[in-house]
Short mmCIF file of C-alpha atoms in Angstrom, two decimals:
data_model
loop_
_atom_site.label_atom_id
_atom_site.label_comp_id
_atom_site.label_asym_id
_atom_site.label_seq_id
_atom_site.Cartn_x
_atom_site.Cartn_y
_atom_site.Cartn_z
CA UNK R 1 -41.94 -169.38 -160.01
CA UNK R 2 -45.39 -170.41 -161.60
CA UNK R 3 -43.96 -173.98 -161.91
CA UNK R 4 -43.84 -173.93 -158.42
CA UNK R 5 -47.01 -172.58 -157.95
CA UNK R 6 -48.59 -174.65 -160.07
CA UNK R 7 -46.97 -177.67 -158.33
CA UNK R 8 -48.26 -176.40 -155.02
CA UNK R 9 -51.78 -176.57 -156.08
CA UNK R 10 -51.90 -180.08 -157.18
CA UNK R 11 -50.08 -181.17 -154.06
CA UNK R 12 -52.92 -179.70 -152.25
CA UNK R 13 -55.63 -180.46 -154.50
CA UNK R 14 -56.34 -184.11 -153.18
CA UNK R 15 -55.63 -183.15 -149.50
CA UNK R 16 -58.62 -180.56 -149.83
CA UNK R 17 -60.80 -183.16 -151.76
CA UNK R 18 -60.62 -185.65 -149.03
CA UNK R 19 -61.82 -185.55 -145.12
CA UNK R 20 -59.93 -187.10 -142.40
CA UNK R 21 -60.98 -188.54 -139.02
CA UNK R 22 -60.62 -190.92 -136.03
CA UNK R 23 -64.18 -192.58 -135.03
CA UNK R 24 -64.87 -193.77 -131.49
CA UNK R 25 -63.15 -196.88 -131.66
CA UNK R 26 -59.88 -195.57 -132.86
CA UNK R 27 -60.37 -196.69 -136.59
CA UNK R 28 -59.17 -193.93 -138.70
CA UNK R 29 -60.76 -193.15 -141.99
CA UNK R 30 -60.60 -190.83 -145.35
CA UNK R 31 -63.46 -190.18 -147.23
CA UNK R 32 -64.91 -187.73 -149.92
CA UNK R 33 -67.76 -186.57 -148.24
CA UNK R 34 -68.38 -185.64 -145.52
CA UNK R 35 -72.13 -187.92 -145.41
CA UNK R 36 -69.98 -191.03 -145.91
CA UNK R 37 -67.85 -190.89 -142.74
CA UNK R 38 -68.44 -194.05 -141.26
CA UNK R 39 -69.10 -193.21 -137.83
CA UNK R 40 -71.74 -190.94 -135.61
CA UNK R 41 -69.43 -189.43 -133.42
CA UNK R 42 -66.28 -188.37 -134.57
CA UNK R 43 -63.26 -185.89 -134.61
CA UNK R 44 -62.08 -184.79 -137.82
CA UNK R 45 -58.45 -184.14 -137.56
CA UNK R 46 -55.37 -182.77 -140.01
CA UNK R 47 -54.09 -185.34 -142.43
CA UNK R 48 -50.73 -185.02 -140.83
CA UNK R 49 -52.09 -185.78 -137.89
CA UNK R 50 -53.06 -189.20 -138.06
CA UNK R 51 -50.48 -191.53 -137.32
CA UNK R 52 -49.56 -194.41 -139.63
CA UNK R 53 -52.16 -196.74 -140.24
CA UNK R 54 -51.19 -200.43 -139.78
CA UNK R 55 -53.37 -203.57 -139.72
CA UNK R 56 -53.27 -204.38 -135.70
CA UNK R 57 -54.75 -200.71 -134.89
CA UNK R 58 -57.85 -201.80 -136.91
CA UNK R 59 -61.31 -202.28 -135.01
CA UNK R 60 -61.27 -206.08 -135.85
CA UNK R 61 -62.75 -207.59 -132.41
CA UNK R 62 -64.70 -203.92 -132.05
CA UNK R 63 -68.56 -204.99 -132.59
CA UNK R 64 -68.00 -208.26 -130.24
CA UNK R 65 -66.35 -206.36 -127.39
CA UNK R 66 -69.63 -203.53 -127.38
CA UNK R 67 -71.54 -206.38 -127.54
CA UNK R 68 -70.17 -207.80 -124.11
CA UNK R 69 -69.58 -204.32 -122.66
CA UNK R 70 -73.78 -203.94 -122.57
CA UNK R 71 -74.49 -207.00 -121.29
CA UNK R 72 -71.40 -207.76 -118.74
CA UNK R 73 -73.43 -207.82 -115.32
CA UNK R 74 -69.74 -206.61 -113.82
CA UNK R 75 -69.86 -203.42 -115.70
CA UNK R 76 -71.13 -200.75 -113.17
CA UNK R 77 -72.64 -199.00 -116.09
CA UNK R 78 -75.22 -201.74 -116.53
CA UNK R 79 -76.33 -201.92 -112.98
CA UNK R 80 -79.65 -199.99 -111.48
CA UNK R 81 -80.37 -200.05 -107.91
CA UNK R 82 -84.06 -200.88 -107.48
CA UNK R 83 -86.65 -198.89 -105.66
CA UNK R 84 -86.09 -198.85 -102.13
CA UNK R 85 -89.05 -200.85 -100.02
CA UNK R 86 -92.70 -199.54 -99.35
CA UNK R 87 -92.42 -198.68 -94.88
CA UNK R 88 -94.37 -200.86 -93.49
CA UNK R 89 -97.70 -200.03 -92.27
CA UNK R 90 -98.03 -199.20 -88.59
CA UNK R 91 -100.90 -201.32 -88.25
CA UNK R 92 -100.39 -205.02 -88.50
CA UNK R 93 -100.81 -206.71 -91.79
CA UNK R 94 -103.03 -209.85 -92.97
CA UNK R 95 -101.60 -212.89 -92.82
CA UNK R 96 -102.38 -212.89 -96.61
CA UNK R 97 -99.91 -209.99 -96.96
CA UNK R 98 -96.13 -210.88 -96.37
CA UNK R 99 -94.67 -208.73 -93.56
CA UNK R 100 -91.85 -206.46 -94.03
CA UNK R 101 -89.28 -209.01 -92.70
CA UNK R 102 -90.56 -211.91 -94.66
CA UNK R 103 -90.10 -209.86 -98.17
CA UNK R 104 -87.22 -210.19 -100.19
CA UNK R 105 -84.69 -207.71 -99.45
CA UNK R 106 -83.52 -204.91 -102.42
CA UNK R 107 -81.24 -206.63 -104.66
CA UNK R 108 -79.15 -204.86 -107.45
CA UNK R 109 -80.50 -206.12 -110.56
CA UNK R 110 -79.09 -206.38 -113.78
CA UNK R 111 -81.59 -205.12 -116.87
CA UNK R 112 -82.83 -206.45 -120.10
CA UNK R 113 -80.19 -204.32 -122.47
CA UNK R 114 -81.51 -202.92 -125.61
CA UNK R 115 -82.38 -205.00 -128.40
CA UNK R 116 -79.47 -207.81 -127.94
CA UNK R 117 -81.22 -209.67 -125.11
CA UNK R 118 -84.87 -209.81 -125.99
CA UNK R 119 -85.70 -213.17 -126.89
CA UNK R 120 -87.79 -212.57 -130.25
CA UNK R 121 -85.82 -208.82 -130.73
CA UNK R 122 -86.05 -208.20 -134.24
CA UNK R 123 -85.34 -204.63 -135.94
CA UNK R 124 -87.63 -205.48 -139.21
CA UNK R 125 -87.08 -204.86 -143.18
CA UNK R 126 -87.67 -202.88 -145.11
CA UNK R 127 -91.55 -203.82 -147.01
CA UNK R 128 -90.28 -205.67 -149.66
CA UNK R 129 -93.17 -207.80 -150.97
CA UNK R 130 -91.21 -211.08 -150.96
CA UNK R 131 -93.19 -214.50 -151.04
CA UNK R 132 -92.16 -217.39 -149.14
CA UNK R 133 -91.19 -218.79 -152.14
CA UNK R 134 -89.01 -215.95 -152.59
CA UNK R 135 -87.50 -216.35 -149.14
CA UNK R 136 -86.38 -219.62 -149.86
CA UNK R 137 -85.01 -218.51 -153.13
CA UNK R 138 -82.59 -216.32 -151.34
CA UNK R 139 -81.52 -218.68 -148.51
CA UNK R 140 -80.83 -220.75 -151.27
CA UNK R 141 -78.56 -218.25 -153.25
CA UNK R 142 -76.58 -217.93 -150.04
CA UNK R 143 -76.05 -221.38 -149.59
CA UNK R 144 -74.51 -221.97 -153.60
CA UNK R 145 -72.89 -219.03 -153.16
CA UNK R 146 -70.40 -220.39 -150.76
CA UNK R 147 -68.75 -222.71 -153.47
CA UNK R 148 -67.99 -219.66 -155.72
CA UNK R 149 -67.46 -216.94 -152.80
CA UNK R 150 -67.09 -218.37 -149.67
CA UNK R 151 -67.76 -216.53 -146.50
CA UNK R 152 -69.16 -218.69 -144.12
CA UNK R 153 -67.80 -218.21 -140.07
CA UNK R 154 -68.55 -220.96 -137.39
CA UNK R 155 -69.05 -219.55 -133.67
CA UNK R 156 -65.86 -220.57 -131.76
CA UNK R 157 -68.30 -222.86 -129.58
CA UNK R 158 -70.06 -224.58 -132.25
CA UNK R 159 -73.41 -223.14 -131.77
CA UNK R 160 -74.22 -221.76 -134.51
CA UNK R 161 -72.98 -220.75 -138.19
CA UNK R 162 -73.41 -217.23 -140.23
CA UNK R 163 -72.92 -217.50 -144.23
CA UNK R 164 -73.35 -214.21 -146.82
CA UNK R 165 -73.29 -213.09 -150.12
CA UNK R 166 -74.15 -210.94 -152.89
CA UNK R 167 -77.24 -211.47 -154.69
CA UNK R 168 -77.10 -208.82 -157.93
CA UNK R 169 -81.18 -209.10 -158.56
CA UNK R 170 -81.52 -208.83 -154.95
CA UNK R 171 -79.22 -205.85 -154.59
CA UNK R 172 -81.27 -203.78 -157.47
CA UNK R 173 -84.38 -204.84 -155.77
CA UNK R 174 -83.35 -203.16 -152.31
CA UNK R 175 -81.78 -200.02 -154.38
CA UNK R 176 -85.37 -199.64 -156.23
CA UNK R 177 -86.65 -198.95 -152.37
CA UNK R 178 -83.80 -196.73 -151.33
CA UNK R 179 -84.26 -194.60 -154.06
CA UNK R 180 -88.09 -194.23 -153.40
CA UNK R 181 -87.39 -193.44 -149.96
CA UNK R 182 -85.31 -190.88 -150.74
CA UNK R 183 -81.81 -192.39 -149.78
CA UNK R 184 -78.48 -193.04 -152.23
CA UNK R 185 -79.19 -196.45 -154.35
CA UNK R 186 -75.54 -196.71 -154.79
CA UNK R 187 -74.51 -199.02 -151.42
CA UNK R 188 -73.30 -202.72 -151.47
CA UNK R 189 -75.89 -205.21 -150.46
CA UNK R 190 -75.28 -208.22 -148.93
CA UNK R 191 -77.04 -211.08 -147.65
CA UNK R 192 -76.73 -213.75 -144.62
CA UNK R 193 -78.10 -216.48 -142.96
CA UNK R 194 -77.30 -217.83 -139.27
CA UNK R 195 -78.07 -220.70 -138.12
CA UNK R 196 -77.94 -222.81 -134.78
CA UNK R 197 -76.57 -226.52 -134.64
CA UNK R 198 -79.26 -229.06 -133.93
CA UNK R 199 -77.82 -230.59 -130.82
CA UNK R 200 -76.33 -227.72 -129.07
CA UNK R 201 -78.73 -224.98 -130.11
CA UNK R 202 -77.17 -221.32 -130.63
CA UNK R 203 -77.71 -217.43 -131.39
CA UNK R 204 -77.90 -214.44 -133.64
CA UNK R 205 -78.05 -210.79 -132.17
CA UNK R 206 -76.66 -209.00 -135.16
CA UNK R 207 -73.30 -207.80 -134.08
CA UNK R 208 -70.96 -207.42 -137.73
CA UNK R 209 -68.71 -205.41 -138.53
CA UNK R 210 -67.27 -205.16 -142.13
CA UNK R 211 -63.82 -203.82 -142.60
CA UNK R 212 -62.39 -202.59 -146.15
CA UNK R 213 -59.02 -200.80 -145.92
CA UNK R 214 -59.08 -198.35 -143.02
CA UNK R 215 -62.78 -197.93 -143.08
CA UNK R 216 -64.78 -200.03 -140.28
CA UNK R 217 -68.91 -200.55 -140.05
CA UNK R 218 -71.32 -201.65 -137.55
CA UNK R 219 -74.95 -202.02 -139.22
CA UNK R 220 -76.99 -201.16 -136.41
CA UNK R 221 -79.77 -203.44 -135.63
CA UNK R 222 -82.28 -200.74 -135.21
CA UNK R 223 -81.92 -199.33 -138.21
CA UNK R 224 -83.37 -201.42 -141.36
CA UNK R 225 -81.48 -198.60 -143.79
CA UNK R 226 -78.57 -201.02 -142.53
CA UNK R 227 -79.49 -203.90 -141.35
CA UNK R 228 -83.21 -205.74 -141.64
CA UNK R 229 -84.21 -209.48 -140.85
CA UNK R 230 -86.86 -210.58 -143.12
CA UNK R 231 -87.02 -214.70 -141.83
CA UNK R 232 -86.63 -215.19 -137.99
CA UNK R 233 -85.68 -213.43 -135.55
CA UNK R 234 -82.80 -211.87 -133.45
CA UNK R 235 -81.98 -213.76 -130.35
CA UNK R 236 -81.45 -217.05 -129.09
CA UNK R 237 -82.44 -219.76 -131.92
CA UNK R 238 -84.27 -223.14 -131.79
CA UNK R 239 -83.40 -226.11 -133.25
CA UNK R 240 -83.63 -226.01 -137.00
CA UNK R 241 -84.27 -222.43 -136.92
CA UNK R 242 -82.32 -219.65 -139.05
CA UNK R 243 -82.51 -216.08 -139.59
CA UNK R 244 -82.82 -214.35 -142.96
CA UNK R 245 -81.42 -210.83 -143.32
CA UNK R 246 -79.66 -208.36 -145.17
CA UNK R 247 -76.64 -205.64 -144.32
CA UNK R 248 -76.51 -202.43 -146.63
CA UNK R 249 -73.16 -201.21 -146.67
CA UNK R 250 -71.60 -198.16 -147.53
CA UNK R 251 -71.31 -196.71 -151.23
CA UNK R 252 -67.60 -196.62 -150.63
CA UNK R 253 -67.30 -200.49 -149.77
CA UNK R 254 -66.36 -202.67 -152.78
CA UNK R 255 -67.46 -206.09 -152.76
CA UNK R 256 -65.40 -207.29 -155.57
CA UNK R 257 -62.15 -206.66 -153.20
CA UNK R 258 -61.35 -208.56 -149.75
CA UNK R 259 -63.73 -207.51 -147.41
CA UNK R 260 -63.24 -208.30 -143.85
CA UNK R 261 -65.97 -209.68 -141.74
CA UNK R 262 -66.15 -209.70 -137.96
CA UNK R 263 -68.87 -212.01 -136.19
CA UNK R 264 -68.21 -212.15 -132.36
CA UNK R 265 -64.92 -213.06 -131.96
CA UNK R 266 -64.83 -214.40 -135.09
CA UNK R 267 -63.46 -213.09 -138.46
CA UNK R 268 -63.17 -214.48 -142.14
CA UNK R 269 -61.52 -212.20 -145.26
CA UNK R 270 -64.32 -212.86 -148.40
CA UNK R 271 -64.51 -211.58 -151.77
CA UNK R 272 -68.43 -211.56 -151.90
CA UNK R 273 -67.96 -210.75 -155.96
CA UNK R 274 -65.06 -212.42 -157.31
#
C-alpha cells in the first residue's frame, strides 16, 4: 500500500510542477512558471486536456498573418467612417470657399495602423552607449556569423534580406541592463540585420516569431524589453539602407538547439549557437 502511495506522488509530482495552456493563436505550451507563459492572453487548461501536439498545429505563418489582418483595407475592423459634412451655410458662400456640392463627398477611409505603417516607426533600444564604431562591429558579427550559424531568410519577392545571430559579449552587455532595470538577465539574445536590395528597394516592420518545441514568440515592436532597433528604422527602406536590432527571447528558449524563425511568410530552422 505505501508503494503505491509513494508511486502516486511522483506520478503527480511533475504534473503539479508544470503549467499548461493554449495562447490566442492555438499554440499550446508547458512551462514552470507561471511569468514565463509565452502569451498575454491565455487559458490555462488540464494537462489531459490538450490534445496531441504535432508540428502542422504550430503558429508557423502566425506573426505574418496579424501582420496582414491590421493592415488589409478589406477587413471591416480596419475601416472608420469619417465625420459626416459641415451643413452648409444658409447664406451663400465666397467664391473663395468651395460650395457644398463642389466638396468631396465622405469617403470611408482606411487609417495609418499602429506602428507597422509609419514610414520612420521605430520602437527604440534600450540606452546602451554603443559608438558607431561599435555599431559596425556588430553588423559585422552578424554577417561572419552566417558561415558558422547560418540564419539568413530572403523575402519571397526579393526585396529585401533579414540575417541573425548570437553575439556572447553582446548578450552579457544587454543582461548587465536587464538586471539594473530590475528584469531576469537570464533570456537569449539575438541579433539581426535587414536589408533592402539595391534595385528593387524593400522593408522591415518587425514581424518574427521564434518557435522552439511547442513554445511560440512574437517580440513586440513596442516593447524594447523584446525587441529594440538601434541603426535605422522600421518601415519601408532606401537603397543601401539596413536596420540594426536586437530580439530578447525568453529564458526558456535555447539557442544552442534548432530554433525556428518566422519572417513574413518566410521561415528558416537555425542553430544560432552550434
Amino acid at each position: 500500500m505505501a508503494i503505491a502511495g509513494a508511486a502516486a506522488i511522483a506520478l503527480a509530482a511533475p504534473a503539479a510542477a508544470s503549467i499548461t495552456g493554449v495562447c490566442l493563436d492555438g499554440s499550446i505550451f508547458i512551462v514552470q512558471r507561471l511569468e514565463a507563459v509565452p502569451c498575454r492572453e491565455h487559458k490555462l487548461v488540464d494537462p489531459s486536456d490538450v490534445p496531441p501536439v504535432k508540428p502542422q498545429y504550430l503558429p508557423r505563418p502566425y506573426g505574418w498573418e496579424k501582420f496582414n489582418r491590421r493592415n488589409d483595407p478589406n477587413n471591416p475592423y480596419n475601416l472608420i467612417q469619417s465625420p459626416p459634412p459641415i451643413p452648409a451655410a444658409t447664406t451663400a458662400p465666397s467664391r473663395e470657399e468651395p460650395t457644398a456640392q463642389e466638396a468631396e463627398p465622405s469617403e470611408i477611409r482606411v487609417p495609418q495602423r499602429s506602428e507597422f505603417q509609419t514610414e520612420a516607426s521605430s520602437p527604440g533600444g534600450l540606452q546602451l552607449g554603443l559608438q558607431d564604431t561599435e555599431l559596425r562591429d556588430l553588423s559585422m558579427i552578424v554577417e561572419l556569423s552566417q558561415s558558422r550559424a547560418p540564419a539568413a531568410i530572403r523575402a519571397r519577392d526579393s526585396m529585401g534580406r533579414l540575417r541573425l545571430a548570437r553575439s556572447r559579449a553582446f548578450e552579457e552587455r544587454m543582461r548587465g541592463q536587464l538586471l539594473d532595470r530590475g528584469h531576469s538577465g537570464e533570456q537569449p539574445v539575438v541579433l539581426f540585420v535587414a536589408d533592402a536590395d539595391a534595385d528593387d528597394g524593400g522593408s522591415f516592420y518587425g514581424n518574427l516569431t521564434f518557435v522552439q518545441g511547442s513554445v511560440a514568440f512574437q517580440p513586440s515592436v513596442e516593447d524594447p524589453y523584446q525587441l529594440g532597433v538601434m541603426q535605422g528604422h522600421l518601415g519601408s527602406l532606401s537603397d543601401g539602407t539596413d536596420v540594426l536590432g536586437y530580439v530578447i527571447l525568453p529564458e526558456h528558449m535555447n539557442l544552442s538547439e534548432p530554433l525556428d524563425i518566422y519572417w513574413n511568410d518566410r521561415q528558416i530552422t537555425a542553430t544560432l549557437q552550434p
